Amino acid sequence: MGDNLIESLVGVTLFRGLSAAEIGSLMAHATTETFAEGQPVFEAGAVERALYILLDGTVEVELSVPFVKDVVLDQLDAINIFGESSFFHAQPHSVTVRAVTEATVARLERTAYDQLLDSNHLAACRMGANAAEILAAKLRQTDSWIADLLQAEEAHRVQQKWWDFRQTMGHAFDKPEGGGFSTGAGWR
């Protein structure tokens, strides 16, 4: 990987606190692969543990929801990272990532990362600590989103109950014969 590319990774949150030399030492263990437009980088359900750094191009992150069409969650451009959930937690991918344009990615295998950790590689340890912070922030955002969704659902439920109640009452006032307002109008 070129020095310019390594320098551009210095600003990536996952590499916060790492020098260009430390990032370079991590990326020396990554492989580079190019994907054609429309080609998946990985698909939901695939079991693989790798971290991807999008070096060039654009990819889409798609979530497949049963009984609903696939939903594009995000579109990523160069110098973005994806695949971190399965990289740090041994589970199948929950999304499909597909190249929108020709896309070049650096792929760091979890086995290579584990070897770095086993040798007490400081940059790998810092990257892991940064990942924990990033994933904790994502979890907090998800919790907040769920709370907002539940509040909206509760507001909708209350509104529906109010509407149902109003329907049982009928109209509050009948229109009087003369067309004017009368406080003597009856309740239904």
GROMACS .gro file of C-alpha atoms in nm:
model
  188
    1MET     CA    1   0.000   0.000   0.000
    2GLY     CA    2   0.124   0.343  -0.090
    3ASP     CA    3   0.222   0.610   0.159
    4ASN     CA    4  -0.059   0.841   0.038
    5LEU     CA    5  -0.316   0.573   0.112
    6ILE     CA    6  -0.171   0.504   0.457
    7GLU     CA    7  -0.177   0.880   0.530
    8SER     CA    8  -0.547   0.893   0.434
    9LEU     CA    9  -0.621   0.616   0.687
   10VAL     CA   10  -0.479   0.828   0.973
   11GLY     CA   11  -0.813   1.014   0.989
   12VAL     CA   12  -1.023   0.696   1.013
   13THR     CA   13  -1.179   0.651   1.359
   14LEU     CA   14  -1.078   0.285   1.380
   15PHE     CA   15  -0.714   0.395   1.355
   16ARG     CA   16  -0.743   0.694   1.595
   17GLY     CA   17  -0.423   0.740   1.793
   18LEU     CA   18  -0.213   0.537   1.549
   19SER     CA   19   0.072   0.682   1.349
   20ALA     CA   20   0.102   0.626   0.975
   21ALA     CA   21   0.384   0.378   1.047
   22GLU     CA   22   0.162   0.180   1.288
   23ILE     CA   23  -0.124   0.174   1.038
   24GLY     CA   24   0.120   0.063   0.772
   25SER     CA   25   0.235  -0.223   0.996
   26LEU     CA   26  -0.128  -0.338   1.027
   27MET     CA   27  -0.202  -0.297   0.656
   28ALA     CA   28   0.109  -0.498   0.567
   29HIS     CA   29  -0.102  -0.801   0.672
   30ALA     CA   30  -0.396  -0.708   0.447
   31THR     CA   31  -0.462  -0.823   0.092
   32THR     CA   32  -0.611  -0.605  -0.180
   33GLU     CA   33  -0.898  -0.711  -0.403
   34THR     CA   34  -1.104  -0.536  -0.672
   35PHE     CA   35  -1.475  -0.601  -0.724
   36ALA     CA   36  -1.668  -0.525  -1.044
   37GLU     CA   37  -1.981  -0.310  -1.042
   38GLY     CA   38  -2.269  -0.514  -0.898
   39GLN     CA   39  -2.042  -0.783  -0.753
   40PRO     CA   40  -2.089  -0.862  -0.384
   41VAL     CA   41  -1.790  -0.813  -0.156
   42PHE     CA   42  -1.969  -1.047   0.084
   43GLU     CA   43  -2.327  -1.164   0.127
   44ALA     CA   44  -2.555  -1.189   0.429
   45GLY     CA   45  -2.518  -1.527   0.594
   46ALA     CA   46  -2.158  -1.577   0.482
   47VAL     CA   47  -1.931  -1.692   0.762
   48GLU     CA   48  -1.598  -1.515   0.733
   49ARG     CA   49  -1.402  -1.293   0.963
   50ALA     CA   50  -1.237  -1.010   0.778
   51LEU     CA   51  -1.225  -0.635   0.811
   52TYR     CA   52  -1.260  -0.438   0.487
   53ILE     CA   53  -1.119  -0.095   0.411
   54LEU     CA   54  -1.271   0.058   0.099
   55LEU     CA   55  -0.975   0.208  -0.084
   56ASP     CA   56  -1.147   0.318  -0.404
   57GLY     CA   57  -1.500   0.314  -0.543
   58THR     CA   58  -1.844   0.292  -0.384
   59VAL     CA   59  -2.031   0.007  -0.215
   60GLU     CA   60  -2.386  -0.035  -0.082
   61VAL     CA   61  -2.477  -0.203   0.244
   62GLU     CA   62  -2.804  -0.397   0.197
   63LEU     CA   63  -3.020  -0.557   0.465
   64SER     CA   64  -3.257  -0.834   0.364
   65VAL     CA   65  -3.577  -0.824   0.569
   66PRO     CA   66  -3.824  -1.113   0.538
   67PHE     CA   67  -4.147  -1.012   0.361
   68VAL     CA   68  -3.993  -0.674   0.272
   69LYS     CA   69  -3.769  -0.589  -0.020
   70ASP     CA   70  -3.398  -0.549   0.045
   71VAL     CA   71  -3.321  -0.217   0.212
   72VAL     CA   72  -3.007  -0.016   0.136
   73LEU     CA   73  -2.882   0.093   0.478
   74ASP     CA   74  -2.582   0.289   0.360
   75GLN     CA   75  -2.364   0.379   0.066
   76LEU     CA   76  -1.993   0.403   0.140
   77ASP     CA   77  -1.724   0.581  -0.054
   78ALA     CA   78  -1.347   0.541  -0.039
   79ILE     CA   79  -1.171   0.530   0.297
   80ASN     CA   80  -1.457   0.368   0.484
   81ILE     CA   81  -1.447   0.049   0.686
   82PHE     CA   82  -1.705  -0.229   0.688
   83GLY     CA   83  -1.738  -0.589   0.802
   84GLU     CA   84  -1.640  -0.499   1.158
   85SER     CA   85  -1.936  -0.676   1.322
   86SER     CA   86  -1.833  -1.020   1.195
   87PHE     CA   87  -1.464  -0.937   1.234
   88PHE     CA   88  -1.497  -0.868   1.607
   89HIS     CA   89  -1.784  -1.111   1.675
   90ALA     CA   90  -1.779  -1.458   1.518
   91GLN     CA   91  -2.121  -1.452   1.353
   92PRO     CA   92  -2.237  -1.469   0.990
   93HIS     CA   93  -2.268  -1.137   0.809
   94SER     CA   94  -2.607  -0.976   0.868
   95VAL     CA   95  -2.587  -0.762   0.553
   96THR     CA   96  -2.474  -0.787   0.193
   97VAL     CA   97  -2.213  -0.539   0.072
   98ARG     CA   98  -2.216  -0.491  -0.304
   99ALA     CA   99  -1.997  -0.278  -0.531
  100VAL     CA  100  -2.193   0.011  -0.685
  101THR     CA  101  -1.891   0.105  -0.894
  102GLU     CA  102  -1.570  -0.087  -0.941
  103ALA     CA  103  -1.437  -0.103  -0.585
  104THR     CA  104  -1.096  -0.185  -0.443
  105VAL     CA  105  -1.076  -0.302  -0.084
  106ALA     CA  106  -0.804  -0.400   0.157
  107ARG     CA  107  -0.902  -0.713   0.348
  108LEU     CA  108  -0.752  -0.788   0.689
  109GLU     CA  109  -0.824  -1.146   0.795
  110ARG     CA  110  -0.907  -1.205   1.159
  111THR     CA  111  -0.642  -1.479   1.177
  112ALA     CA  112  -0.374  -1.224   1.082
  113TYR     CA  113  -0.510  -0.979   1.340
  114ASP     CA  114  -0.509  -1.252   1.608
  115GLN     CA  115  -0.143  -1.325   1.531
  116LEU     CA  116  -0.066  -0.956   1.578
  117LEU     CA  117  -0.250  -0.957   1.912
  118ASP     CA  118  -0.064  -1.272   2.021
  119SER     CA  119   0.264  -1.091   1.958
  120ASN     CA  120   0.143  -0.790   2.163
  121HIS     CA  121   0.138  -0.567   1.856
  122LEU     CA  122   0.048  -0.228   2.008
  123ALA     CA  123  -0.129  -0.099   1.695
  124ALA     CA  124  -0.355  -0.408   1.688
  125CYS     CA  125  -0.441  -0.353   2.055
  126ARG     CA  126  -0.525   0.014   1.994
  127MET     CA  127  -0.735  -0.078   1.692
  128GLY     CA  128  -0.931  -0.324   1.910
  129ALA     CA  129  -0.988  -0.059   2.177
  130ASN     CA  130  -1.106   0.187   1.910
  131ALA     CA  131  -1.340  -0.078   1.768
  132ALA     CA  132  -1.493  -0.135   2.112
  133GLU     CA  133  -1.560   0.238   2.144
  134ILE     CA  134  -1.711   0.258   1.793
  135LEU     CA  135  -1.933  -0.046   1.845
  136ALA     CA  136  -2.046   0.085   2.187
  137ALA     CA  137  -2.145   0.416   2.024
  138LYS     CA  138  -2.339   0.226   1.756
  139LEU     CA  139  -2.515   0.025   2.026
  140ARG     CA  140  -2.606   0.346   2.210
  141GLN     CA  141  -2.744   0.495   1.884
  142THR     CA  142  -2.945   0.177   1.827
  143ASP     CA  143  -3.086   0.193   2.181
  144SER     CA  144  -3.186   0.556   2.125
  145TRP     CA  145  -3.348   0.470   1.791
  146ILE     CA  146  -3.545   0.186   1.952
  147ALA     CA  147  -3.661   0.418   2.232
  148ASP     CA  148  -3.778   0.675   1.972
  149LEU     CA  149  -3.955   0.401   1.776
  150LEU     CA  150  -4.129   0.273   2.089
  151GLN     CA  151  -4.234   0.626   2.186
  152ALA     CA  152  -4.376   0.683   1.837
  153GLU     CA  153  -4.558   0.349   1.856
  154GLU     CA  154  -4.699   0.438   2.198
  155ALA     CA  155  -4.810   0.781   2.073
  156HIS     CA  156  -4.982   0.610   1.778
  157ARG     CA  157  -5.147   0.360   2.014
  158VAL     CA  158  -5.274   0.640   2.241
  159GLN     CA  159  -5.399   0.837   1.940
  160GLN     CA  160  -5.585   0.528   1.815
  161LYS     CA  161  -5.740   0.470   2.160
  162TRP     CA  162  -5.848   0.836   2.169
  163TRP     CA  163  -6.003   0.799   1.824
  164ASP     CA  164  -6.183   0.478   1.930
  165PHE     CA  165  -6.312   0.651   2.243
  166ARG     CA  166  -6.437   0.948   2.041
  167GLN     CA  167  -6.619   0.711   1.806
  168THR     CA  168  -6.807   0.555   2.099
  169MET     CA  169  -6.930   0.901   2.200
  170GLY     CA  170  -7.062   0.993   1.857
  171HIS     CA  171  -7.067   1.358   1.760
  172ALA     CA  172  -7.045   1.594   2.053
  173PHE     CA  173  -7.318   1.825   1.927
  174ASP     CA  174  -7.599   1.788   1.677
  175LYS     CA  175  -7.651   2.075   1.437
  176PRO     CA  176  -7.955   2.273   1.556
  177GLU     CA  177  -8.250   2.335   1.323
  178GLY     CA  178  -8.173   2.705   1.273
  179GLY     CA  179  -7.810   2.643   1.177
  180GLY     CA  180  -7.675   2.830   1.482
  181PHE     CA  181  -7.486   2.699   1.779
  182SER     CA  182  -7.694   2.573   2.069
  183THR     CA  183  -7.569   2.457   2.404
  184GLY     CA  184  -7.884   2.254   2.435
  185ALA     CA  185  -7.782   2.013   2.159
  186GLY     CA  186  -7.796   1.655   2.273
  187TRP     CA  187  -7.523   1.400   2.313
  188ARG     CA  188  -7.565   1.086   2.115
   0.00000   0.00000   0.00000
